[in-house]
CSV table of C-alpha atoms in Angstrom, one decimal:
chain,number,residue,atom,x,y,z
V,26,UNK,CA,30.6,1.8,133.6
V,27,UNK,CA,32.9,4.0,135.3
V,28,UNK,CA,35.6,1.4,134.0
V,29,UNK,CA,34.6,2.5,130.4
V,30,UNK,CA,35.2,6.1,131.6
V,31,UNK,CA,38.7,5.1,133.4
V,32,UNK,CA,39.7,4.1,130.0
V,33,UNK,CA,41.0,7.6,128.8
V,34,UNK,CA,40.7,7.0,124.9
V,35,UNK,CA,37.1,5.9,125.2
V,36,UNK,CA,36.2,9.3,127.1
V,37,UNK,CA,37.6,11.2,124.4
V,38,UNK,CA,36.3,9.3,122.0
V,39,UNK,CA,32.9,9.4,123.8
V,40,UNK,CA,33.0,13.3,124.3
V,41,UNK,CA,34.3,13.6,120.8
V,42,UNK,CA,31.3,11.8,119.1
V,43,UNK,CA,29.0,13.7,121.5
V,44,UNK,CA,30.8,17.1,120.0
V,45,UNK,CA,30.2,15.5,116.6
V,46,UNK,CA,26.4,14.9,116.9
V,47,UNK,CA,25.6,18.6,119.2
V,48,UNK,CA,27.6,20.3,115.9
V,49,UNK,CA,25.0,18.8,113.1
V,50,UNK,CA,22.1,18.6,115.5
V,51,UNK,CA,22.0,22.7,116.2
V,52,UNK,CA,23.0,24.1,113.1
V,53,UNK,CA,20.5,21.5,110.9
V,54,UNK,CA,17.6,22.4,113.3
V,55,UNK,CA,18.8,26.2,112.9
V,56,UNK,CA,19.1,26.0,109.6
V,57,UNK,CA,15.6,24.8,109.2
V,58,UNK,CA,13.9,27.6,111.2
V,59,UNK,CA,16.0,29.9,109.4
V,60,UNK,CA,14.5,29.0,106.2
V,61,UNK,CA,10.8,29.0,107.5
V,62,UNK,CA,11.2,32.4,109.3
V,63,UNK,CA,12.8,33.8,106.5
V,64,UNK,CA,11.2,32.0,103.7
V,65,UNK,CA,7.6,31.2,105.4
V,66,UNK,CA,5.8,31.3,101.1
V,67,UNK,CA,8.4,29.0,100.0
V,68,UNK,CA,8.3,25.9,102.3
V,69,UNK,CA,10.0,24.0,99.4
V,70,UNK,CA,13.4,25.4,100.5
V,71,UNK,CA,13.1,23.8,103.6
V,72,UNK,CA,12.7,20.3,102.6
V,73,UNK,CA,15.2,20.6,100.0
V,74,UNK,CA,17.4,21.3,103.3
V,75,UNK,CA,16.3,18.3,104.3
V,76,UNK,CA,17.1,16.0,101.3
V,77,UNK,CA,20.8,17.9,101.8
V,78,UNK,CA,21.4,15.9,104.6
V,79,UNK,CA,19.8,12.5,103.5
V,80,UNK,CA,21.1,12.4,100.1
V,81,UNK,CA,25.0,12.1,100.4
V,82,UNK,CA,24.5,8.6,102.0
V,83,UNK,CA,23.4,7.1,99.0
V,84,UNK,CA,26.4,8.4,97.1
V,85,UNK,CA,29.1,8.3,99.1
V,86,UNK,CA,28.3,4.7,101.3
V,87,UNK,CA,30.1,2.3,99.0
V,88,UNK,CA,33.4,4.2,99.6
V,89,UNK,CA,33.0,5.4,103.8
V,90,UNK,CA,33.6,2.0,104.8
V,91,UNK,CA,36.2,0.8,102.6
V,92,UNK,CA,38.1,4.3,103.2
V,93,UNK,CA,37.7,3.7,107.2
V,94,UNK,CA,39.4,-0.2,106.5
V,95,UNK,CA,42.4,0.9,104.4
V,96,UNK,CA,43.7,4.6,105.7
V,97,UNK,CA,44.1,5.6,108.9
V,98,UNK,CA,41.3,6.0,111.3
V,99,UNK,CA,42.1,8.4,113.4
V,100,UNK,CA,43.2,10.5,110.7
V,101,UNK,CA,39.6,10.2,108.8
V,102,UNK,CA,37.6,11.3,111.8
V,103,UNK,CA,40.1,14.0,112.2
V,104,UNK,CA,39.8,15.4,108.9
V,105,UNK,CA,36.0,14.9,109.1
V,106,UNK,CA,35.4,16.7,111.7
V,107,UNK,CA,38.2,19.5,110.6
V,108,UNK,CA,36.9,19.6,106.4
V,109,UNK,CA,33.4,20.2,108.6
V,110,UNK,CA,34.3,22.6,110.4
V,111,UNK,CA,35.8,24.7,106.9
V,112,UNK,CA,32.6,23.8,105.2
V,113,UNK,CA,31.3,25.5,108.4
V,114,UNK,CA,33.0,28.6,107.8
V,115,UNK,CA,32.2,28.8,103.9
V,116,UNK,CA,28.3,28.3,105.0
V,117,UNK,CA,28.8,31.3,107.2
V,118,UNK,CA,29.7,33.2,104.4
V,119,UNK,CA,27.3,32.4,102.4
V,120,UNK,CA,24.5,32.5,104.4
V,121,UNK,CA,25.7,36.4,104.8
V,122,UNK,CA,25.6,37.4,100.8
V,123,UNK,CA,22.1,35.6,100.7
V,124,UNK,CA,23.5,32.7,98.3
V,125,UNK,CA,21.1,30.0,99.1
V,126,UNK,CA,22.0,27.7,96.1
V,127,UNK,CA,25.7,27.7,97.6
V,128,UNK,CA,24.2,27.4,101.3
V,129,UNK,CA,22.7,23.7,99.9
V,130,UNK,CA,25.3,22.6,98.0
V,131,UNK,CA,27.6,23.3,101.1
V,132,UNK,CA,25.4,20.9,103.5
V,133,UNK,CA,25.4,18.4,101.2
V,134,UNK,CA,29.0,18.3,101.1
V,135,UNK,CA,29.0,18.9,104.5
V,136,UNK,CA,26.7,16.2,105.7
V,137,UNK,CA,29.3,14.2,102.8
V,138,UNK,CA,32.1,14.4,104.9
V,139,UNK,CA,30.2,13.7,107.7
V,140,UNK,CA,29.7,10.3,106.8
V,141,UNK,CA,33.1,9.2,106.7
V,142,UNK,CA,33.4,9.7,110.8
V,143,UNK,CA,30.7,7.1,111.8
V,144,UNK,CA,32.6,4.7,110.6
V,145,UNK,CA,35.8,5.5,111.5
V,146,UNK,CA,35.0,6.3,114.9
V,147,UNK,CA,33.6,3.0,114.8
V,148,UNK,CA,36.7,1.3,114.4
V,149,UNK,CA,38.5,3.3,116.8
V,150,UNK,CA,36.4,2.2,119.6
V,151,UNK,CA,36.1,-1.4,118.8
V,152,UNK,CA,39.6,-1.6,118.7
V,153,UNK,CA,40.0,0.9,122.4
V,154,UNK,CA,37.3,-1.7,124.5
V,155,UNK,CA,37.1,-4.9,126.1
V,156,UNK,CA,34.2,-7.5,124.0
V,157,UNK,CA,32.9,-7.7,127.0
V,158,UNK,CA,32.2,-3.9,127.3
V,159,UNK,CA,30.3,-3.7,124.2
V,160,UNK,CA,26.9,-3.4,125.2
V,161,UNK,CA,27.5,-0.9,127.4
V,162,UNK,CA,29.7,1.8,125.3
V,163,UNK,CA,26.7,1.0,122.7
V,164,UNK,CA,24.5,1.8,125.3
V,165,UNK,CA,26.0,4.7,126.3
V,166,UNK,CA,26.0,6.2,122.6
V,167,UNK,CA,22.3,5.5,122.2
V,168,UNK,CA,21.9,7.7,125.7
V,169,UNK,CA,23.6,10.8,123.6
V,170,UNK,CA,21.1,9.6,120.4
V,171,UNK,CA,18.1,9.6,123.0
V,172,UNK,CA,19.3,13.1,124.5
V,173,UNK,CA,19.5,14.5,121.0
V,174,UNK,CA,16.1,13.2,120.3
V,175,UNK,CA,14.6,14.9,123.3
V,176,UNK,CA,16.3,18.4,123.2
V,177,UNK,CA,17.6,18.5,119.5
V,178,UNK,CA,14.8,20.5,118.1
V,179,UNK,CA,14.7,22.7,121.7
V,180,UNK,CA,18.3,23.3,120.8
V,181,UNK,CA,18.3,24.5,117.6
V,182,UNK,CA,15.2,26.7,118.6
V,183,UNK,CA,17.7,28.2,121.5
V,184,UNK,CA,20.3,28.4,119.1
V,185,UNK,CA,18.6,30.2,116.4
V,186,UNK,CA,16.3,32.9,119.1
V,187,UNK,CA,19.2,33.9,121.2
V,188,UNK,CA,22.0,33.6,118.8
V,189,UNK,CA,20.8,33.8,115.3
V,190,UNK,CA,21.3,31.5,112.3
V,191,UNK,CA,25.4,32.9,112.3
V,192,UNK,CA,26.0,31.9,115.9
V,193,UNK,CA,23.8,29.0,115.2
V,194,UNK,CA,25.9,27.9,112.8
V,195,UNK,CA,29.1,29.0,114.4
V,196,UNK,CA,28.6,26.4,117.5
V,197,UNK,CA,28.4,23.6,114.5
V,198,UNK,CA,32.4,24.9,113.7
V,199,UNK,CA,33.4,25.1,117.3
V,200,UNK,CA,32.3,21.5,117.9
V,201,UNK,CA,33.9,20.2,115.1
V,202,UNK,CA,37.0,21.4,115.7
V,203,UNK,CA,36.8,20.4,118.9
V,204,UNK,CA,36.1,17.1,118.2
V,205,UNK,CA,38.9,16.4,116.4
V,206,UNK,CA,40.9,17.9,119.0
V,207,UNK,CA,39.8,15.5,120.8
V,208,UNK,CA,40.4,12.3,118.6
V,209,UNK,CA,43.5,14.0,117.2
V,210,UNK,CA,44.8,13.5,121.9
V,211,UNK,CA,44.1,9.8,121.8
V,212,UNK,CA,46.9,7.4,121.3
V,213,UNK,CA,46.1,4.4,119.3
V,214,UNK,CA,47.6,0.8,118.8
V,215,UNK,CA,48.9,0.8,114.9
V,216,UNK,CA,46.7,-2.4,114.0
V,217,UNK,CA,43.3,0.0,115.7
V,218,UNK,CA,44.3,3.0,113.2
V,219,UNK,CA,44.8,0.5,110.0
V,220,UNK,CA,43.8,-3.0,110.7
V,221,UNK,CA,44.7,-3.6,107.0
V,222,UNK,CA,47.8,-2.5,107.1
V,223,UNK,CA,49.2,0.8,106.2
V,224,UNK,CA,48.0,2.1,102.7
V,225,UNK,CA,48.3,5.9,101.4
V,226,UNK,CA,46.0,7.9,99.5
V,227,UNK,CA,47.6,7.3,96.0
V,228,UNK,CA,47.7,3.9,96.3
V,229,UNK,CA,44.4,3.4,96.4
V,230,UNK,CA,42.5,3.2,93.1
V,231,UNK,CA,38.9,3.2,91.6
V,232,UNK,CA,38.9,-1.0,90.8
V,233,UNK,CA,40.6,-1.1,94.5
V,234,UNK,CA,37.6,0.5,96.0
V,235,UNK,CA,34.7,-1.2,94.2
V,236,UNK,CA,36.7,-4.8,94.6
V,237,UNK,CA,36.8,-4.1,98.6
V,238,UNK,CA,33.1,-2.6,98.7
V,239,UNK,CA,32.4,-6.3,97.2
V,240,UNK,CA,34.4,-8.1,98.8
V,241,UNK,CA,32.7,-6.4,102.3
V,242,UNK,CA,29.3,-7.0,100.8
V,243,UNK,CA,29.9,-10.7,100.3
V,244,UNK,CA,31.5,-11.0,103.7
V,245,UNK,CA,28.1,-10.3,104.8
V,246,UNK,CA,26.8,-12.2,102.7
V,247,UNK,CA,29.0,-15.2,103.6
V,248,UNK,CA,27.8,-14.9,107.5
V,249,UNK,CA,24.5,-16.1,107.7
V,250,UNK,CA,23.9,-14.1,111.4
V,251,UNK,CA,25.0,-11.0,110.3
V,252,UNK,CA,23.2,-11.2,107.9
V,253,UNK,CA,20.0,-11.8,109.2
V,254,UNK,CA,21.0,-9.2,111.6
V,255,UNK,CA,21.0,-6.3,108.4
V,256,UNK,CA,18.3,-7.3,106.6
V,257,UNK,CA,15.9,-6.3,109.0
V,258,UNK,CA,17.7,-3.0,109.4
V,259,UNK,CA,15.5,-2.4,105.6
V,260,UNK,CA,12.2,-2.5,108.3
V,261,UNK,CA,14.1,-0.4,110.8
V,262,UNK,CA,14.7,2.1,108.3
V,263,UNK,CA,10.8,2.0,107.0
V,264,UNK,CA,9.8,2.5,110.6
V,265,UNK,CA,12.0,5.5,111.2
V,266,UNK,CA,10.7,7.2,108.0
V,267,UNK,CA,6.8,6.7,109.1
V,268,UNK,CA,8.1,7.7,112.5
V,269,UNK,CA,9.3,11.1,111.2
V,270,UNK,CA,6.2,12.7,110.3
V,271,UNK,CA,3.9,10.4,112.3
V,272,UNK,CA,3.9,12.9,116.0
V,273,UNK,CA,2.8,16.0,113.1
V,274,UNK,CA,0.3,14.0,111.2
V,275,UNK,CA,-1.6,12.2,114.6
V,276,UNK,CA,-1.8,15.7,116.2
V,277,UNK,CA,-2.6,17.7,113.6
V,278,UNK,CA,-5.1,15.4,111.6
V,279,UNK,CA,-6.7,13.5,114.4
V,280,UNK,CA,-6.2,14.5,118.4
V,281,UNK,CA,-5.1,18.1,118.4
V,282,UNK,CA,-5.8,19.7,115.4
V,283,UNK,CA,-5.1,23.3,117.2
V,284,UNK,CA,-2.6,23.0,119.2
V,285,UNK,CA,0.0,19.9,117.0
V,286,UNK,CA,2.7,21.9,117.1
V,287,UNK,CA,2.5,22.2,121.0
V,288,UNK,CA,1.9,18.4,121.6
V,289,UNK,CA,3.5,16.9,118.4
V,290,UNK,CA,6.7,18.4,120.4
V,291,UNK,CA,5.1,16.6,123.8
V,292,UNK,CA,5.4,13.3,121.5
V,293,UNK,CA,9.1,13.7,120.8
V,294,UNK,CA,9.7,14.6,124.1
V,295,UNK,CA,8.3,11.4,125.8
V,296,UNK,CA,9.7,9.2,122.8
V,297,UNK,CA,13.0,10.4,124.0
V,298,UNK,CA,12.6,9.4,128.1
V,299,UNK,CA,11.7,6.8,127.1
V,300,UNK,CA,14.5,6.2,124.8
V,301,UNK,CA,17.1,6.9,127.8
V,302,UNK,CA,15.1,4.5,130.2
V,303,UNK,CA,15.2,2.2,128.1
V,304,UNK,CA,19.3,2.9,127.1
V,305,UNK,CA,20.0,2.3,130.8
V,306,UNK,CA,18.0,-0.5,131.4
V,307,UNK,CA,18.9,-2.2,127.9
V,308,UNK,CA,22.4,-3.7,129.5
V,309,UNK,CA,21.3,-5.7,132.4
V,310,UNK,CA,18.7,-7.1,130.2
V,311,UNK,CA,21.1,-8.2,128.0
V,312,UNK,CA,23.4,-9.9,130.6
V,313,UNK,CA,20.0,-11.6,132.0
V,314,UNK,CA,18.1,-12.8,129.2
V,315,UNK,CA,20.8,-12.8,126.3
V,316,UNK,CA,20.9,-10.2,123.0
V,317,UNK,CA,18.2,-12.4,120.9
V,318,UNK,CA,15.7,-12.6,123.7
V,319,UNK,CA,15.8,-9.2,124.5
V,320,UNK,CA,15.6,-8.5,120.7
V,321,UNK,CA,12.9,-10.4,119.6
V,322,UNK,CA,10.9,-9.4,122.7
V,323,UNK,CA,11.3,-5.5,122.2
V,324,UNK,CA,10.2,-6.0,118.7
V,325,UNK,CA,7.1,-7.8,119.8
V,326,UNK,CA,6.1,-5.2,122.7
V,327,UNK,CA,7.2,-2.5,120.5
V,328,UNK,CA,4.1,-3.6,117.9
V,329,UNK,CA,1.6,-3.8,120.1
V,330,UNK,CA,2.1,-0.5,121.6
V,331,UNK,CA,2.1,0.9,118.0
V,332,UNK,CA,-1.4,-1.0,117.8
V,333,UNK,CA,-1.9,0.7,121.3
V,334,UNK,CA,-1.0,4.0,119.9
V,335,UNK,CA,-3.1,3.9,116.9
V,336,UNK,CA,-6.4,3.0,118.8
V,337,UNK,CA,-5.7,5.7,121.3
V,338,UNK,CA,-7.8,8.9,120.8
V,339,UNK,CA,-6.9,10.7,124.0
V,340,UNK,CA,-3.8,12.9,124.2
V,341,UNK,CA,-3.1,11.9,127.5
V,342,UNK,CA,-3.3,8.2,126.5
V,343,UNK,CA,-1.3,8.4,123.4
V,344,UNK,CA,1.7,9.8,125.3
V,345,UNK,CA,2.7,7.9,128.0
V,346,UNK,CA,2.1,5.1,125.1
V,347,UNK,CA,5.1,6.6,123.2
V,348,UNK,CA,7.0,6.9,126.4
V,349,UNK,CA,6.9,2.8,126.4
V,350,UNK,CA,7.6,2.2,122.9
V,351,UNK,CA,10.4,4.7,123.1
V,352,UNK,CA,11.6,1.9,126.6
V,353,UNK,CA,11.3,-0.8,124.1
V,354,UNK,CA,12.9,0.3,121.2
V,355,UNK,CA,16.0,1.2,122.7
V,356,UNK,CA,17.3,-2.6,124.0
V,357,UNK,CA,16.4,-3.5,120.5
V,358,UNK,CA,18.6,-0.6,118.9
V,359,UNK,CA,21.7,-1.8,121.9
V,360,UNK,CA,21.0,-5.1,121.5
V,361,UNK,CA,21.9,-5.2,117.7
V,362,UNK,CA,24.3,-2.5,117.8
V,363,UNK,CA,26.6,-4.4,120.2
V,364,UNK,CA,26.2,-7.2,118.4
V,365,UNK,CA,27.9,-6.5,115.4
V,366,UNK,CA,30.8,-5.6,116.9
V,367,UNK,CA,31.4,-9.2,118.3
V,368,UNK,CA,30.3,-10.5,114.7
V,369,UNK,CA,32.5,-8.4,112.5
V,370,UNK,CA,36.6,-8.6,112.3
V,371,UNK,CA,38.3,-5.4,112.8
V,372,UNK,CA,39.5,-5.0,109.4
V,373,UNK,CA,36.0,-5.6,107.8
V,374,UNK,CA,34.0,-2.7,110.1
V,375,UNK,CA,33.9,-0.1,108.3
V,376,UNK,CA,32.8,-1.8,105.4
V,377,UNK,CA,29.9,-3.3,107.2
V,378,UNK,CA,28.9,-0.3,109.2
V,379,UNK,CA,28.9,1.7,106.0
V,380,UNK,CA,26.4,-0.9,104.4
V,381,UNK,CA,24.1,-0.6,106.6
V,382,UNK,CA,23.0,3.2,106.5
V,383,UNK,CA,22.0,2.8,103.0
V,384,UNK,CA,19.5,0.3,103.8
V,385,UNK,CA,17.7,1.6,106.1
V,386,UNK,CA,17.8,5.1,104.3
V,387,UNK,CA,15.9,2.6,101.3
V,388,UNK,CA,13.4,1.7,103.9
V,389,UNK,CA,13.6,5.3,105.4
V,390,UNK,CA,12.8,6.9,101.6
V,391,UNK,CA,9.9,4.0,100.4
V,392,UNK,CA,8.4,4.9,103.8
V,393,UNK,CA,8.0,8.6,103.4
V,394,UNK,CA,7.3,8.3,99.3
V,395,UNK,CA,4.7,5.7,100.4
V,396,UNK,CA,2.9,8.7,103.2
V,397,UNK,CA,3.1,11.0,100.3
V,398,UNK,CA,1.5,8.7,98.2
V,399,UNK,CA,-1.1,7.5,100.5
V,400,UNK,CA,-2.3,9.7,103.1
V,401,UNK,CA,-4.3,10.9,103.9
V,402,UNK,CA,-6.5,10.1,100.4
V,403,UNK,CA,-6.0,6.5,101.1
V,404,UNK,CA,-4.7,5.8,104.6
V,405,UNK,CA,-5.5,7.3,107.7
V,406,UNK,CA,-3.8,8.4,110.6
V,407,UNK,CA,-5.0,5.4,112.3
V,408,UNK,CA,-4.0,3.2,110.1
V,409,UNK,CA,-0.1,4.7,109.5
V,410,UNK,CA,0.0,3.1,113.0
V,411,UNK,CA,-1.3,-0.7,112.1
V,412,UNK,CA,0.5,-0.5,109.2
V,413,UNK,CA,3.9,0.5,111.5
V,414,UNK,CA,3.4,-2.3,113.8
V,415,UNK,CA,2.9,-5.0,111.1
V,416,UNK,CA,6.7,-4.5,109.6
V,417,UNK,CA,7.3,-4.3,113.3
V,418,UNK,CA,5.8,-7.6,114.4
V,419,UNK,CA,7.1,-8.8,110.7
V,420,UNK,CA,11.0,-8.5,111.4
V,421,UNK,CA,9.8,-9.6,114.6
V,422,UNK,CA,8.7,-13.3,113.2
V,423,UNK,CA,11.8,-12.8,111.0
V,424,UNK,CA,14.1,-12.7,114.2
V,425,UNK,CA,12.3,-15.2,116.1
V,426,UNK,CA,12.5,-18.0,113.3
V,427,UNK,CA,15.9,-16.9,111.8
V,428,UNK,CA,17.7,-16.2,114.9
V,429,UNK,CA,18.1,-18.5,117.9
V,430,UNK,CA,18.9,-21.5,115.4
V,431,UNK,CA,22.1,-19.4,113.8
V,432,UNK,CA,23.1,-18.4,117.5
V,433,UNK,CA,23.3,-21.8,118.6
V,434,UNK,CA,25.2,-23.1,115.6
V,435,UNK,CA,27.6,-20.4,115.9
V,436,UNK,CA,28.3,-20.8,119.6
V,437,UNK,CA,28.8,-24.9,118.9
V,438,UNK,CA,31.1,-24.6,116.2
V,439,UNK,CA,33.0,-22.2,118.1
V,440,UNK,CA,32.9,-24.8,121.2
V,441,UNK,CA,30.9,-23.9,123.9
V,442,UNK,CA,27.7,-25.8,124.1
V,443,UNK,CA,26.1,-23.9,127.1
V,444,UNK,CA,26.8,-20.7,125.1
V,445,UNK,CA,24.6,-22.1,122.5
V,446,UNK,CA,22.0,-23.2,125.3
V,447,UNK,CA,21.7,-19.7,126.7
V,448,UNK,CA,22.2,-18.0,123.7
V,449,UNK,CA,18.5,-19.7,122.4
C-alpha cells in the first residue's frame, strides 16, 4: 500500500476522489435536512430531491463512458469538478432567493455532470498504476466509501447545524474546486489521457456517440467473463435499493418504534465499521484465495447473515450481525471492482464503467418500487430480509456455476495452466 502512495499521481487522484465525494455527500445530506426542517408539512420535497440525484444516471449513462473514452480524460474530470462548483454557486443564489424549483433543476444538472467524473477518473487510475496494484487501489477507494457510509449523515447534519445550508453548500463548492486542482496538477501520459487518440469535441457527432455506445455494449457481450460479472449487478442494485430503507423500516416497525431514528443510525454505523474492516481484509484474502472464491464465499456468507438479521428480535443481536454483514460485502465489492480493470482494455474502460451504474440503478428502482407497493400490506420487515437473502443467494449460485469455468478458460487461453488451476 505504501508503494501506491509513493506514486504522486495515485495520491493526487485518491485525494481528488475523496474531495469530490465529500462535496457530494455534505451538500446532499444538508439539503435533505434543510427541506425537512423548513418544509416539514411537505415531505414530497425531500423525495423529489433524492430523485434529482438518481434520475441523471438514466439520462446520461449512454453518453458518459463514450465521452471518457474519446476525449481527454483529465480534462473531463477537471471540468466535471469545476462545472459542479459553478452550479453550486448558482445553487447558493437560488437558495438565497427561495427558488426551490430552480434548486431542484440545479441539483439535477449537478448530479448529471458528476456522472462524467467516475469513468474518467477510473480510466486515469487504470493507466497510472500497475496491474498488480488494482486490488489495493480499489480497496482504498472502497474504504473511502465506507468512511462516508459511516459519517456521511453526521457530516451533513453537523454542517447544516453549525454552518447553515449556505455554509454546507459552500463546502461542496470548495471541495469540487480542490478536486479539480489536484487532477490538474497530475502529469499523465498521452495514451492514458486519450487512449483512443486525439479527438476534438466538434468531431463528435450523435451517430458516432450511439455507435461507440453500441460498440461498448458489443464489447461486453463478446467477453463472457465480463458479461457474467456485470450481469450480477442488477441483483446488487436490488440489494442496495432494499438496504436504502431497511434500517429505518426494521427499527420503526419491528425492533425500536420509539427510538427508531437513533437505532437506525447505529445500524448505518455498524455497517460502515464492518465495511471498513472488510475492506482492509479484502486484499490479503484475494491474494490467498483468488477473486472468484472470495466473491462466491462473500455472497454466501452475506445471504446467511441477512437471514439471521430477519430472524433477530433484539437490537443488540441485530447490530453485531449488521457489522458482520458489512464485513462480508466489502471483499465482494473489491473483488469485482479490482477485476474489471484487468478484463477491460483501456480504450473501453469508460464505456464499460458507464454501463454498470444504470444496470444497478434499474435494480435499485425496481426494489424501491416493489417495497413501496408491497410493504407493509403484503411483505413484513422479516420477509424483506428473507427476500433480500434470496436475491443474494441467487447471485452467489449464478457466480459459483458460471465463474470458475470461465476463469479457467481465460487463463488457458493466455497459456497459464497454473493460473487456471489457482483461479478455480
